[in-house]
Amino acid sequence: MMAITDWPAGERPREKLLQRGAAALSDAELLAIFLRTGVTGKSAVDLARELLTKFGSLTQLFAASEADFCAVHGMGQAKFVQLQAVQEMARRALKEELHRGDVLNSPRAVRDYLQLLLAGRHQEIFLVLFLDTQHRVIAVEELFHGTLFCGATKSFVHIG
């Protein structure tokens, strides 16, 4: 295994991000930057790929339980807590954007907002989005939540 520091500068995740922006990186490369280091015999990118393979996607990784996440060699409670903090910061940043005037003017915008807002929740949630006449979020109120899901989940968004 070759250490990331031995890779050409343009292929290293951090340098690539600085040169081309975060959007140019794969999910594994972004996750590797978050992880910072690998484990014996695996670079941070290799470890990130292993996590994505095990959990199937970034969304499923964010939704993983502490026990499942920590079961991966090299992952522990500290990384789990950091990952949860990153997810919550992303939620709050999106909420700030929406309250500053960005609008939910399409079904896709609503879906994306709700996916980020509800990611990792393991219960059915019935909530109401209160919008002004320009489709800006005024408030989000959770009215009810259900029981734990068993198995796969599917999101449904009714707009109308």
Short mmCIF file of C-alpha atoms in Angstrom, two decimals:
data_model
loop_
_atom_site.label_atom_id
_atom_site.label_comp_id
_atom_site.label_asym_id
_atom_site.label_seq_id
_atom_site.Cartn_x
_atom_site.Cartn_y
_atom_site.Cartn_z
CA MET A 1 0.00 0.00 0.00
CA MET A 2 1.24 3.45 -0.92
CA ALA A 3 0.69 6.23 1.61
CA ILE A 4 -1.39 9.17 0.38
CA THR A 5 1.63 11.42 0.96
CA ASP A 6 3.43 9.38 -1.74
CA TRP A 7 0.68 10.05 -4.30
CA PRO A 8 1.15 12.77 -6.92
CA ALA A 9 0.03 16.09 -5.40
CA GLY A 10 -2.87 16.50 -7.83
CA GLU A 11 -4.37 13.16 -6.76
CA ARG A 12 -4.26 13.70 -2.99
CA PRO A 13 -7.73 14.52 -1.66
CA ARG A 14 -6.78 17.67 0.27
CA GLU A 15 -4.74 19.15 -2.54
CA LYS A 16 -7.38 18.17 -5.09
CA LEU A 17 -10.04 19.96 -3.02
CA LEU A 18 -7.90 23.09 -2.80
CA GLN A 19 -7.16 23.08 -6.53
CA ARG A 20 -10.55 22.06 -7.94
CA GLY A 21 -13.09 22.50 -5.14
CA ALA A 22 -15.00 20.01 -3.00
CA ALA A 23 -17.41 19.08 -5.81
CA ALA A 24 -14.50 17.53 -7.75
CA LEU A 25 -13.93 14.88 -5.07
CA SER A 26 -15.60 11.48 -4.85
CA ASP A 27 -17.56 10.50 -1.75
CA ALA A 28 -14.59 8.37 -0.65
CA GLU A 29 -12.15 11.26 -1.04
CA LEU A 30 -14.40 13.62 0.96
CA LEU A 31 -14.80 11.00 3.66
CA ALA A 32 -11.01 10.41 3.68
CA ILE A 33 -10.44 14.10 4.42
CA PHE A 34 -12.86 13.79 7.32
CA LEU A 35 -11.11 10.63 8.60
CA ARG A 36 -7.67 12.29 8.29
CA THR A 37 -5.74 9.02 8.73
CA GLY A 38 -6.09 5.41 7.80
CA VAL A 39 -5.13 2.33 9.76
CA THR A 40 -2.21 -0.05 9.42
CA GLY A 41 -2.27 -1.34 5.86
CA LYS A 42 -5.03 1.03 4.68
CA SER A 43 -4.89 4.65 3.63
CA ALA A 44 -7.65 7.05 4.66
CA VAL A 45 -9.10 6.68 1.13
CA ASP A 46 -9.07 2.86 1.42
CA LEU A 47 -10.78 3.09 4.81
CA ALA A 48 -13.35 5.52 3.40
CA ARG A 49 -14.09 3.14 0.52
CA GLU A 50 -14.52 0.30 3.02
CA LEU A 51 -17.02 2.37 5.02
CA LEU A 52 -18.99 3.27 1.90
CA THR A 53 -19.03 -0.36 0.77
CA LYS A 54 -20.16 -1.58 4.18
CA PHE A 55 -22.92 1.00 4.60
CA GLY A 56 -23.81 1.44 0.92
CA SER A 57 -23.83 5.25 0.73
CA LEU A 58 -23.03 8.43 2.62
CA THR A 59 -26.69 8.64 3.67
CA GLN A 60 -26.58 5.16 5.19
CA LEU A 61 -23.23 5.93 6.83
CA PHE A 62 -24.74 9.00 8.49
CA ALA A 63 -27.69 6.87 9.64
CA ALA A 64 -25.51 4.07 11.04
CA SER A 65 -25.81 3.25 14.70
CA GLU A 66 -22.85 3.87 16.96
CA ALA A 67 -22.36 0.11 17.38
CA ASP A 68 -22.35 -0.57 13.63
CA PHE A 69 -20.01 2.34 12.91
CA CYS A 70 -17.60 1.44 15.70
CA ALA A 71 -17.53 -2.20 14.54
CA VAL A 72 -15.39 -1.10 11.58
CA HIS A 73 -11.67 -1.47 12.36
CA GLY A 74 -10.22 1.99 12.97
CA MET A 75 -13.54 3.65 13.77
CA GLY A 76 -14.45 4.54 17.29
CA GLN A 77 -16.74 6.67 19.38
CA ALA A 78 -14.76 9.87 18.71
CA LYS A 79 -15.14 9.52 14.91
CA PHE A 80 -18.82 8.59 15.33
CA VAL A 81 -19.41 11.75 17.37
CA GLN A 82 -17.54 13.85 14.80
CA LEU A 83 -19.63 12.40 11.98
CA GLN A 84 -22.86 13.17 13.83
CA ALA A 85 -21.63 16.72 14.50
CA VAL A 86 -20.86 17.25 10.78
CA GLN A 87 -24.35 16.08 9.88
CA GLU A 88 -25.96 18.41 12.40
CA MET A 89 -23.86 21.36 11.19
CA ALA A 90 -25.02 20.66 7.62
CA ARG A 91 -28.66 20.60 8.79
CA ARG A 92 -28.26 23.88 10.63
CA ALA A 93 -26.50 25.54 7.70
CA LEU A 94 -29.34 24.50 5.38
CA LYS A 95 -31.90 25.78 7.86
CA GLU A 96 -30.08 29.14 8.02
CA GLU A 97 -30.07 29.37 4.21
CA LEU A 98 -33.78 28.66 4.01
CA HIS A 99 -34.60 31.22 6.67
CA ARG A 100 -32.45 33.85 4.92
CA GLY A 101 -34.64 33.77 1.88
CA ASP A 102 -33.84 30.74 -0.26
CA VAL A 103 -37.07 29.22 -1.44
CA LEU A 104 -38.65 25.79 -1.68
CA ASN A 105 -40.04 26.44 -5.12
CA SER A 106 -39.88 22.91 -6.53
CA PRO A 107 -40.64 19.38 -5.39
CA ARG A 108 -36.90 18.60 -5.65
CA ALA A 109 -35.99 21.50 -3.33
CA VAL A 110 -38.56 20.30 -0.78
CA ARG A 111 -37.33 16.70 -1.05
CA ASP A 112 -33.69 17.72 -0.63
CA TYR A 113 -34.54 19.88 2.36
CA LEU A 114 -36.57 17.13 4.04
CA GLN A 115 -33.94 14.47 3.35
CA LEU A 116 -31.30 16.55 5.09
CA LEU A 117 -33.65 17.57 7.89
CA LEU A 118 -34.82 14.01 8.58
CA ALA A 119 -31.67 12.02 7.74
CA GLY A 120 -30.85 9.48 10.39
CA ARG A 121 -34.28 9.60 12.01
CA HIS A 122 -35.51 6.08 12.65
CA GLN A 123 -39.15 6.94 13.20
CA GLU A 124 -41.99 8.03 10.98
CA ILE A 125 -42.26 11.80 11.20
CA PHE A 126 -45.31 13.91 10.39
CA LEU A 127 -44.26 17.50 10.10
CA VAL A 128 -45.57 20.68 8.60
CA LEU A 129 -43.55 23.21 6.64
CA PHE A 130 -44.93 26.73 7.00
CA LEU A 131 -44.03 28.84 3.96
CA ASP A 132 -44.69 32.45 3.08
CA THR A 133 -46.12 33.50 -0.29
CA GLN A 134 -42.63 33.41 -1.85
CA HIS A 135 -42.13 29.78 -0.67
CA ARG A 136 -39.62 30.73 2.03
CA VAL A 137 -39.63 28.64 5.19
CA ILE A 138 -41.22 30.41 8.12
CA ALA A 139 -41.24 27.43 10.47
CA VAL A 140 -41.04 23.65 10.61
CA GLU A 141 -43.18 21.93 13.19
CA GLU A 142 -43.07 18.24 14.05
CA LEU A 143 -46.64 17.25 14.88
CA PHE A 144 -46.26 13.50 15.44
CA HIS A 145 -43.67 10.76 15.28
CA GLY A 146 -44.28 7.06 14.98
CA THR A 147 -42.66 3.82 15.94
CA LEU A 148 -39.29 2.50 14.94
CA PHE A 149 -39.00 1.36 11.35
CA CYS A 150 -38.19 -2.26 10.68
CA GLY A 151 -36.15 -2.86 7.54
CA ALA A 152 -35.86 -0.53 4.58
CA THR A 153 -37.49 2.87 4.54
CA LYS A 154 -38.85 4.96 1.74
CA SER A 155 -39.54 8.67 1.87
CA PHE A 156 -42.72 10.13 0.47
CA VAL A 157 -43.22 13.84 0.01
CA HIS A 158 -46.69 15.12 -0.86
CA ILE A 159 -46.74 18.57 -2.36
CA GLY A 160 -50.00 20.10 -3.29
#
